[in-house]
Coordinates of C-alpha atoms and ligand atoms in Angstrom, one line a residue:
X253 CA 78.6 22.3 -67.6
X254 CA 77.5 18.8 -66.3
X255 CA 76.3 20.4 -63.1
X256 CA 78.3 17.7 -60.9
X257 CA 80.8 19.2 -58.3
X258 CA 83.0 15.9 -59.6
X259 CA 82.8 13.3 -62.4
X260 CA 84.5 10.7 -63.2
X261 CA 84.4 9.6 -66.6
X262 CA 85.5 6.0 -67.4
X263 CA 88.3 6.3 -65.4
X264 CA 90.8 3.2 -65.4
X265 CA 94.1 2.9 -63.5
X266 CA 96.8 0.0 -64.3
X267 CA 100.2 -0.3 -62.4
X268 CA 103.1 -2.2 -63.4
X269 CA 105.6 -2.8 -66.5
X270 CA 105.1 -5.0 -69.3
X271 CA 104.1 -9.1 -68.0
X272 CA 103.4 -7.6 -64.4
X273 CA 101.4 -4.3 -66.0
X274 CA 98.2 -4.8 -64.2
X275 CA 94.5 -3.1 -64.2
X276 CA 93.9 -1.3 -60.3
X277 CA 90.9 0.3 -61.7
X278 CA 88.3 -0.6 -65.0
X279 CA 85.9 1.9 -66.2
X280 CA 85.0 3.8 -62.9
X281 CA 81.8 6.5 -63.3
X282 CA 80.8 8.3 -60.8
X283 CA 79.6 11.4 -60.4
X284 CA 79.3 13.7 -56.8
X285 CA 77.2 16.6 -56.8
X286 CA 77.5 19.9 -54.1
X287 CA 76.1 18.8 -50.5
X288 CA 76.7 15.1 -50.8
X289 CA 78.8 13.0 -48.5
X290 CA 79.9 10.0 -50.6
X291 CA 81.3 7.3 -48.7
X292 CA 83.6 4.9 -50.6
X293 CA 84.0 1.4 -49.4
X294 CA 85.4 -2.4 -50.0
X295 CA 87.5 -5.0 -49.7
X296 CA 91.6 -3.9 -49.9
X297 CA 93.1 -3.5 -53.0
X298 CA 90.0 -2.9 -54.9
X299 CA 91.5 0.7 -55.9
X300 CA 89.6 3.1 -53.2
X301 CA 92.7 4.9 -52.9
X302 CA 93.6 5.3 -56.3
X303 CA 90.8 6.6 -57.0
X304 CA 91.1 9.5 -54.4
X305 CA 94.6 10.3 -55.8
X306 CA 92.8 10.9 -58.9
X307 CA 90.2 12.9 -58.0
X308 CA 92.6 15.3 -56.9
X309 CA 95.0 15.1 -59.5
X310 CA 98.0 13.9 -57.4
X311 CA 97.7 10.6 -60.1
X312 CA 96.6 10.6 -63.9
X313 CA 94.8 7.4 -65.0
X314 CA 95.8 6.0 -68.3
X315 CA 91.9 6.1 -69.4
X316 CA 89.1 8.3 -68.3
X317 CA 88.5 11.2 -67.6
X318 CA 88.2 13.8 -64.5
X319 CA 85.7 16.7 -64.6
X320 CA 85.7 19.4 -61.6
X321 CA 82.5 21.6 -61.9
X322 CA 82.2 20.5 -65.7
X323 CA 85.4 21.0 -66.4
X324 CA 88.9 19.0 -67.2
X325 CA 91.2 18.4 -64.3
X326 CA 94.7 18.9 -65.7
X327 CA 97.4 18.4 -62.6
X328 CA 96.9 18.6 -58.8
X329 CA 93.1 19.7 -58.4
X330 CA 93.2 22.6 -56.0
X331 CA 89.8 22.4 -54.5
X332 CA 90.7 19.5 -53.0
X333 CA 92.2 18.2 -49.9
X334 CA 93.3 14.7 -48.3
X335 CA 93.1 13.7 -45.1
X336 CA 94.9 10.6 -43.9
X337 CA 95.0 7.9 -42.0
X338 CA 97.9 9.9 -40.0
X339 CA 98.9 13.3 -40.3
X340 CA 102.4 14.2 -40.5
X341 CA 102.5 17.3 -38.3
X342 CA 105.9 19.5 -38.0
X343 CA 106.9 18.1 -34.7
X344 CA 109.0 21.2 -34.0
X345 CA 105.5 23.6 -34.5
X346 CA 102.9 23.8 -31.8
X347 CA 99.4 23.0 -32.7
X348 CA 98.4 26.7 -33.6
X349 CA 101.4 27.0 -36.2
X350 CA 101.2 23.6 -37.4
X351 CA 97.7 25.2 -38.8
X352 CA 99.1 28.8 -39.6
X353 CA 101.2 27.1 -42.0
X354 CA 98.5 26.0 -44.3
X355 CA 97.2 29.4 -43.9
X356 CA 100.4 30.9 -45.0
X357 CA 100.9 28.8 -47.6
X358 CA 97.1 30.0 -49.0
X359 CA 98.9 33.5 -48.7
X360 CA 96.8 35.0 -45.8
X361 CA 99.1 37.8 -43.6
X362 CA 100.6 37.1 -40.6
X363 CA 97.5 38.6 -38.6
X364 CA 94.7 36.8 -39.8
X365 CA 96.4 33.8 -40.0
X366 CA 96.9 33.7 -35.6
X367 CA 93.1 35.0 -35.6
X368 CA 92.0 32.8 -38.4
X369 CA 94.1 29.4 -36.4
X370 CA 92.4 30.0 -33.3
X371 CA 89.3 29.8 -34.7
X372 CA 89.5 26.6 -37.1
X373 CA 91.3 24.8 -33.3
X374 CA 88.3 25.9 -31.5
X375 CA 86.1 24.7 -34.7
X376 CA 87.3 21.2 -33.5
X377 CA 87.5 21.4 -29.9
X378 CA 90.8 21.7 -29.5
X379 CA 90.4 25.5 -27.8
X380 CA 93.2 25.4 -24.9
X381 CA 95.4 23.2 -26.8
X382 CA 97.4 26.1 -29.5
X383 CA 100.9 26.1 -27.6
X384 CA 101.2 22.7 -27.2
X385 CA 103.8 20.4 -29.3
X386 CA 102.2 17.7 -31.1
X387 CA 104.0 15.2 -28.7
X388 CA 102.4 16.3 -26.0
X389 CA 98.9 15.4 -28.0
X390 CA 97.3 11.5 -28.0
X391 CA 96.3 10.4 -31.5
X392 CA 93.2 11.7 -31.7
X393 CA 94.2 15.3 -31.0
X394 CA 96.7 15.4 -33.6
X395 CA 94.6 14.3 -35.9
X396 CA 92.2 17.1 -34.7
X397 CA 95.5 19.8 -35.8
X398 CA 94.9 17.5 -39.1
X399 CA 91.7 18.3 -39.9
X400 CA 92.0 21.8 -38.6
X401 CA 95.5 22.0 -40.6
X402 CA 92.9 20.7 -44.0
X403 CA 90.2 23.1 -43.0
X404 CA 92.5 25.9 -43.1
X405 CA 92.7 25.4 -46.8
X406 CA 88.8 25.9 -47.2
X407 CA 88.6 23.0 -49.9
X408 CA 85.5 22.6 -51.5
X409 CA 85.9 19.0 -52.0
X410 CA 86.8 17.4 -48.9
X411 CA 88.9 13.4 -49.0
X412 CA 89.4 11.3 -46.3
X413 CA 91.4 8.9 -46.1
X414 CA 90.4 6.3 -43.6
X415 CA 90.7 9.4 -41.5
X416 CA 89.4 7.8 -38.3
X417 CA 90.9 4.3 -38.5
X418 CA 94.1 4.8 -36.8
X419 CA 92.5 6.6 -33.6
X420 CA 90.9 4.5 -30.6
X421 CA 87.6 3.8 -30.6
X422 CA 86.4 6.9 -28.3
X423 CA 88.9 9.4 -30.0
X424 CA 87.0 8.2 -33.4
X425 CA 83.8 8.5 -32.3
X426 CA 84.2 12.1 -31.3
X427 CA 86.0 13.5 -34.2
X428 CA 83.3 11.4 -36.6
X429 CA 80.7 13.5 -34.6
X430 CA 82.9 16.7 -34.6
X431 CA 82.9 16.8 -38.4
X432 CA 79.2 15.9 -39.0
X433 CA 78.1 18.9 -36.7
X434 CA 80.8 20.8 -39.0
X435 CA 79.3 19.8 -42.1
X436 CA 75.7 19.6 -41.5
X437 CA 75.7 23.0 -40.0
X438 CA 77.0 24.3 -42.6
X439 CA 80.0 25.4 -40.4
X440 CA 82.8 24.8 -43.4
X441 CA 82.9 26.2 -46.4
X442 CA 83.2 22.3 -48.3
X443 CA 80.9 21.1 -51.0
X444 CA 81.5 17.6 -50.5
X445 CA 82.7 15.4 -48.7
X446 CA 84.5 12.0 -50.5
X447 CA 85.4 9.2 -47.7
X448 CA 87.3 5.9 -48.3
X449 CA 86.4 3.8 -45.5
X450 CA 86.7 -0.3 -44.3
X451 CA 84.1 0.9 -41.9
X452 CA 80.8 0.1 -43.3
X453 CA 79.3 1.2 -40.1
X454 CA 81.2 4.2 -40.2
X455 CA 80.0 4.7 -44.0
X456 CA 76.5 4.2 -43.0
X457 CA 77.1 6.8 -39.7
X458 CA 78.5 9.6 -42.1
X459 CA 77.3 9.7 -45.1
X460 CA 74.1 10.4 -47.6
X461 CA 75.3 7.9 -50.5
X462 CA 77.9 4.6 -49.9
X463 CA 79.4 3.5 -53.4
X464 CA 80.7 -0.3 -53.6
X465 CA 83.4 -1.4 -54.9
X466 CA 85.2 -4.6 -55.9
X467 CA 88.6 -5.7 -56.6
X468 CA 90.4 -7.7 -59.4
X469 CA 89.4 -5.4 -61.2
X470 CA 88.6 -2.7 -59.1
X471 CA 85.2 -1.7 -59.9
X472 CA 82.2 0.2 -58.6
X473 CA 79.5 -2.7 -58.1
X474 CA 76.7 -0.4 -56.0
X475 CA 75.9 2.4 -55.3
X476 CA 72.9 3.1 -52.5
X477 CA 71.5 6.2 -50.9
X478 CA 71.5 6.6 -47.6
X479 CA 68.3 8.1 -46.4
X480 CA 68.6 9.0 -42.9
X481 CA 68.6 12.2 -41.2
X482 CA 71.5 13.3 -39.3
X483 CA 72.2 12.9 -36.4
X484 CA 72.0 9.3 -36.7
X485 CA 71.2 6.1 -33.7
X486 CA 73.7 3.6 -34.4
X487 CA 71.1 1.3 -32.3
X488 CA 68.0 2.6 -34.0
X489 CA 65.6 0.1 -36.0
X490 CA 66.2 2.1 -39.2
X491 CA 69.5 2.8 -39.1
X492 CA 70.6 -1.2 -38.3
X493 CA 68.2 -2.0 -41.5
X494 CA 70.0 0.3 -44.0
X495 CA 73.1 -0.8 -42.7
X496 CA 72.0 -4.5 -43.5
X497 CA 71.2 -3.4 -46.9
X498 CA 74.6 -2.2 -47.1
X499 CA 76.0 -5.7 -45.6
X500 CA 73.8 -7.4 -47.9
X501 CA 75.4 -5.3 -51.6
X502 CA 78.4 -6.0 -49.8
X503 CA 77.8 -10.0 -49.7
X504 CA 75.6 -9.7 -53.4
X505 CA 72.5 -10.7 -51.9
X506 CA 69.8 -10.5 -54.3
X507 CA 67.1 -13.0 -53.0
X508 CA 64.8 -11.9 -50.5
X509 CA 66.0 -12.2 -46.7
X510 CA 63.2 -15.1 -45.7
X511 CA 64.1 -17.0 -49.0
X512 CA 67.6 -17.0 -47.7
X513 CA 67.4 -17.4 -44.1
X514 CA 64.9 -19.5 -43.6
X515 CA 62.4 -19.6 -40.3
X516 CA 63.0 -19.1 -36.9
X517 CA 61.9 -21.5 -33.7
X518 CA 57.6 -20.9 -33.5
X519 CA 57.4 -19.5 -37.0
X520 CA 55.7 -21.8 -39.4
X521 CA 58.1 -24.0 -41.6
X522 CA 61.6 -25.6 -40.6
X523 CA 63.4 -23.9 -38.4
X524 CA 66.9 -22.8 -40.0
X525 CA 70.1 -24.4 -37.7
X526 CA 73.1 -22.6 -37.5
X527 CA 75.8 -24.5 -39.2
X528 CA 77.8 -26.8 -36.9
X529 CA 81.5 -24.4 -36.9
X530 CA 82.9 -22.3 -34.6
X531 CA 83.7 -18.7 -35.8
X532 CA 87.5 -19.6 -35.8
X533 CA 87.2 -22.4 -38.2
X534 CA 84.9 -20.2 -40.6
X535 CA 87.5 -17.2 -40.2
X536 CA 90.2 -19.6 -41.5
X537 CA 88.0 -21.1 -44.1
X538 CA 88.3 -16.8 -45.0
X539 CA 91.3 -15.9 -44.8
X540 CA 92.4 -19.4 -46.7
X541 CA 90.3 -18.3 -50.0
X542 CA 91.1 -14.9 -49.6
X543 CA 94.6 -15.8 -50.6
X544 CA 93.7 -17.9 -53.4
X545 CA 94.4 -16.2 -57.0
X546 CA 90.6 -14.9 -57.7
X547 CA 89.5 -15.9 -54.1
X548 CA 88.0 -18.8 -55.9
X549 CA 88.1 -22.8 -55.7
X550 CA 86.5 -25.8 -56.3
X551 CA 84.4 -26.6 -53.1
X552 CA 86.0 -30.6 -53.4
X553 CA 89.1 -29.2 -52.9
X554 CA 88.5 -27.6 -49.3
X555 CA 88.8 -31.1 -47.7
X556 CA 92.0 -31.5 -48.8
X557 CA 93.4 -27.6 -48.5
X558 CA 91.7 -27.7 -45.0
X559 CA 92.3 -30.5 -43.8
X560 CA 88.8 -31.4 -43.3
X561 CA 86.4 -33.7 -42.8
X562 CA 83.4 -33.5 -45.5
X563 CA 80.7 -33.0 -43.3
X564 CA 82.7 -30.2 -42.0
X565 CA 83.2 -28.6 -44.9
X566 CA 79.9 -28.6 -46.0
X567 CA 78.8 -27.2 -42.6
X568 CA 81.3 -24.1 -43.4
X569 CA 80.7 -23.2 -46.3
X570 CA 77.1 -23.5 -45.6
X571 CA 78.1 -20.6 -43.0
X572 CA 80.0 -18.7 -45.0
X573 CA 77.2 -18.7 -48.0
X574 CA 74.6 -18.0 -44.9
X575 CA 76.3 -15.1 -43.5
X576 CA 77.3 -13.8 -46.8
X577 CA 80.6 -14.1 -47.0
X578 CA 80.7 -16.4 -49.8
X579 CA 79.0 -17.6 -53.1
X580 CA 78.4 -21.6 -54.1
X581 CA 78.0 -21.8 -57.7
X582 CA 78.8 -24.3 -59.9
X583 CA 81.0 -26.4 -57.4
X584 CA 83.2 -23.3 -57.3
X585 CA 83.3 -21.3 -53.7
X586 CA 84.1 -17.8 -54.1
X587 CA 84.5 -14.8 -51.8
X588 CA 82.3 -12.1 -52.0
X589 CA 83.9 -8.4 -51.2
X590 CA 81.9 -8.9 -47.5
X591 CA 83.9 -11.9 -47.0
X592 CA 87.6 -10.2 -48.3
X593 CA 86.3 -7.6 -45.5
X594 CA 86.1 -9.5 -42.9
X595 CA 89.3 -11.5 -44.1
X596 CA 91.3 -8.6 -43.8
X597 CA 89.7 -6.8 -41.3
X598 CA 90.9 -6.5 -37.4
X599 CA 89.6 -8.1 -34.7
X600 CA 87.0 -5.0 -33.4
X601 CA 85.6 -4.6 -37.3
X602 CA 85.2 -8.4 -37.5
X603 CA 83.4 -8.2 -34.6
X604 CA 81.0 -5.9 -36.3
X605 CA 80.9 -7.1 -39.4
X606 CA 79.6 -10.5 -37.9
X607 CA 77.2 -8.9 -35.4
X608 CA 75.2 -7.3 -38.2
X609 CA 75.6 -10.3 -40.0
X610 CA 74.0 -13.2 -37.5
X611 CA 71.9 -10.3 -36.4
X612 CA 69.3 -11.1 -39.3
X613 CA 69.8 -15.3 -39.0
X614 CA 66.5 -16.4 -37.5
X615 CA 67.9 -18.2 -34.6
X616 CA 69.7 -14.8 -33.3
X617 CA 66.6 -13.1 -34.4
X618 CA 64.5 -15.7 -31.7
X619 CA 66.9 -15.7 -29.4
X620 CA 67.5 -11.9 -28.9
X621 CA 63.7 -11.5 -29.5
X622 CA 63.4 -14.0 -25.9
X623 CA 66.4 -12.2 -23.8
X624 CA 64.3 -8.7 -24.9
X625 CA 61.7 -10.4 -23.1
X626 CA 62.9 -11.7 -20.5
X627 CA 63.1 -10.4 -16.8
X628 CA 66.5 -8.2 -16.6
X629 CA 67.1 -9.4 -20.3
X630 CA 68.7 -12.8 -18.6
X631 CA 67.8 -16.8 -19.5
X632 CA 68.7 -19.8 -18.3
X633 CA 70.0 -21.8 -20.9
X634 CA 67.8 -24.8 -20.3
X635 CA 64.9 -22.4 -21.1
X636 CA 66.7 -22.0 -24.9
X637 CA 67.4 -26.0 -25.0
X638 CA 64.0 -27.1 -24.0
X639 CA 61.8 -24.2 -26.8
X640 CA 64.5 -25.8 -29.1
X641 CA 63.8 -29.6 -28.1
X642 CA 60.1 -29.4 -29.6
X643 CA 62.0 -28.7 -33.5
X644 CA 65.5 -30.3 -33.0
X645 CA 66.7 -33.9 -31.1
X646 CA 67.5 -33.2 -28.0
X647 CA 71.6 -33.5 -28.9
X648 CA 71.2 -31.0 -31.9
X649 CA 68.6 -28.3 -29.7
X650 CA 71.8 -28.6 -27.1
X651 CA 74.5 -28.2 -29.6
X652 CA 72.3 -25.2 -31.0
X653 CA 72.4 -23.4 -27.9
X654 CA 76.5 -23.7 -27.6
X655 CA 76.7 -22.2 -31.1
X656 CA 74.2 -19.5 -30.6
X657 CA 76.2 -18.8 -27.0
X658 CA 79.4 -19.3 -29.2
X659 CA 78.6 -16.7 -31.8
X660 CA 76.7 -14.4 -30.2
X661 CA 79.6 -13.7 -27.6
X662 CA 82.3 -13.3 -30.5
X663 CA 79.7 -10.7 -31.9
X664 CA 79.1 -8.9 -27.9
X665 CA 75.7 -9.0 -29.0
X666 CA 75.7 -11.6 -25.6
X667 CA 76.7 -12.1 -22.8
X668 CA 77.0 -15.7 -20.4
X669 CA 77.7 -16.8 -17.5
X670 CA 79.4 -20.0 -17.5
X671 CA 78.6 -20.7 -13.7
X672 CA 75.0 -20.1 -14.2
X673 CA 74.2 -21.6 -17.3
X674 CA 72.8 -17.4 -18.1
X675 CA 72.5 -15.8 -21.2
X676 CA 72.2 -12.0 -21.1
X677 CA 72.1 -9.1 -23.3
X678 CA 75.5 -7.5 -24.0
X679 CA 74.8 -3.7 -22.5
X680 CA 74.9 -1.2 -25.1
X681 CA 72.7 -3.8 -27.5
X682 CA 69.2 -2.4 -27.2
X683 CA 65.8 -4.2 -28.8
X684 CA 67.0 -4.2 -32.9
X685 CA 63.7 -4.0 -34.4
Ligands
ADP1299 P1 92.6 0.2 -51.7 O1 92.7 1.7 -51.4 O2 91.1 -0.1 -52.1 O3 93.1 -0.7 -50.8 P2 94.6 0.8 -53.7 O4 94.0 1.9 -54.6 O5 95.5 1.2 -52.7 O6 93.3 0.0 -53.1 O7 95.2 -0.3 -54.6 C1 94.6 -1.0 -55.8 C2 95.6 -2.0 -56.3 O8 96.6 -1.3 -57.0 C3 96.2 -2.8 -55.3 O9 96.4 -4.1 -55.9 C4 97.5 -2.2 -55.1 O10 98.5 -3.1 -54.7 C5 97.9 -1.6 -56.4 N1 98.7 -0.3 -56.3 C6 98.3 0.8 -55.7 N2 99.2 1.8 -55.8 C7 100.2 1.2 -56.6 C8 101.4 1.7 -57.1 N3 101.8 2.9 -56.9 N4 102.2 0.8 -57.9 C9 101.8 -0.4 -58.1 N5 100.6 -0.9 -57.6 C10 99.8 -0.1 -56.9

């Protein structure tokens, strides 16, 4: 016996035929233990999903090996279930026997299963709902029958699949919170929990442990506790600083955040400007590398691939090493697994992903720090320039401003009126430590 629920034992995973045979996975450990909630996240491609096909069997790797409860997995494990992204319900079934079926096909008789249906429906809120047809359901409710549907099998080891990305953001939020109150009241007979997620927020929401992974080869580069008691404030001071930390193994930060970031306006030393580039131009600069072979090239060449000017392109990859996005070694720029996040990531995640990110800058930091303290959390934007004239020329404290107004409105972590020259805090955004 190991004493692990799950290990995964040098696993690798290579796709492919002869001269395109290539390596989805290298040497994978990892081990989950009973009553852990093991988010798995990172950039596309860098083999999440292999992985969860298998860790329940439904895929052999060529190397490696899979232990369930100490021992060898050999074929589909049965303790475990997938949920995914969308769940193919039997559109002719209402919701109640969409679930009896899993029950049947788990052998229970035909009168348990209607009590037993009932039951796991109301378990996630969809009480009222059992005669209803699965078209007659918005997303989020059908995937409700899904859950309830993988539920219904009891498995100890519970996968998701980016469960929650395909629903809106309200339906999400809900059935995020539905299963939590599930799981940490012990309400479901599952072990664990194992969720593959581009939502690091969502990683950092959910669960006790977030392993990292990278691509080409897919790897496991972290792995960090999370150590916050449920339920969790998405706004709270402690939660926003694990949730950096996460940002920062994401964006293979190893230097100490003042090292890196430099000072804000009043504090002692220079203050560190935000780079002269819009949030377009450094999305570009992205999504360029991230379709380079090994998201990798020699800084020089930007000016040319880009179209740029040189000052330009120092001033964006300056940004993208700033933010963590990038690395600048050896006159080579590469992408770090944050920056193939954001490259591939929609719109609302981007958002996200840069709020937390500009969030620690020291400019943001002063300038969210002066809306807090501000009457009604508003500012006239001369009062930004003119602090910012006594460390900058009066051209560069200006352009400052714009870029601050310009990025913090991409990230909704502000708000402006262009009438009244006000800045103001985006609602929901309260004081962030
Ligand atoms: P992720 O879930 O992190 O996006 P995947 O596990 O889906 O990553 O894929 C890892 C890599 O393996 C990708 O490059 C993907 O294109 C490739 N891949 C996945 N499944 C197959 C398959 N059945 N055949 C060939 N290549 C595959």
């Amino acid at each position: 016996m190991t004493g692990h629920l799950l290990e995964l034992k040098g696993i690798t995973q290579k796709y492919g035929r002869g001269e395109r045979r290539f390596t989805a996975v290298e040497n994978v450990n990892l081990a989950i233990d009973e009553g852990e909630f093991v988010a798995l996240i990172g950039p596309s491609g860098c083999g999440k999903s292999t992985l969860l096909r298998i860790v329940t069997g439904l895929n052999q790797p060529v190397e490696g090996q899979v232990l369930y409860r100490g021992e060898l997995l050999d074929g589909v494990n049965p303790h475990a279930t997938i949920v995914f992204q969308t769940f193919a319900l039997f559109p002719w079934l209402t919701v109640q026997q969409n679930v009896e079926v899993a029950l049947k096909a788990r052998g229970m008789p035909p009168n348990l299963r209607t009590v037993r249906s009932i039951d796991l429906l109301d378990m996630v809120g969809l009480d009222g709902f059992e005669t209803a047809f699965p078209r007659e359901l918005s997303g989020g409710m059908r995937q409700k029958v899904g859950f309830a549907r993988a539920m219904a099998v009891e498995p100890e080891l519970l996968c998701l699949d980016e469960a929650f990305s395909a629903l809106d953001v309200l339906s999400a939020e809900s059935l995020r919170g539905e299963l939590l109150e599930l799981w940490t009241g012990g309400a479901i007979p599952t072990k664990a929990i194992l969720m593959v997620t581009h939502n690091i927020e969502e990683a950092v929401l959910m669960a006790d442990r977030v392993v990292v992974m990278d691509k080409q080869p897919g790897r496991v580069i972290a792995d960090q506790k999370i150590p916050l008691a449920h339920p969790r404030q998405r706004k709270s001071p402690e939660f926003l600083d694990v949730l950096d930390r996460v940002y920062a193994l994401l964006a293979g930060q190893t230097q100490p955040e003042h090292i890196e970031l430099g000072t804000a306006p009043g504090e002692a030393g220079r203050t560190r400007a935000l780079p002269d580039i819009s949030v377009g131009e450094l999305a570009g600069l992205l999504e360029f590398l991230d379709e380079t072979p090994n998201d990798r090239i020699d800084v020089y060449r930007l000016e040319q691939e880009l179209n740029l000017g040189a000052t330009e392109v120092l001033q964006l990859t300056e940004a993208a090493e700033l933010l963590g996005f990038a690395t600048i070694a050896k006159g080579d720029i590469t992408l770090t697994p944050l920056g193939e996040t954001f490259a591939e990531a929609r719109i609302l995640a981007r958002k996200e992903i840069f709020a937390t990110r500009i969030r620690r800058l020291p400019m943001f930091r002063w300038v969210l720090a002066m809306l807090d303290a501000a009457d009604k959390a508003q500012l006239d934007r001369d009062v930004l320039r003119l602090a910012l004239e006594l460390e900058f020329s009066p051209e560069d404290a200006a352009r400052q401003v714009d870029l601050a107004i310009d990025w913090g409105r991409y990230a909704e972590l502000l708000a402006y009126d262009d009438n009244t020259e006000t800045l103001y805090r985006e609602t929901a955004e309260t004081v962030a430590g």
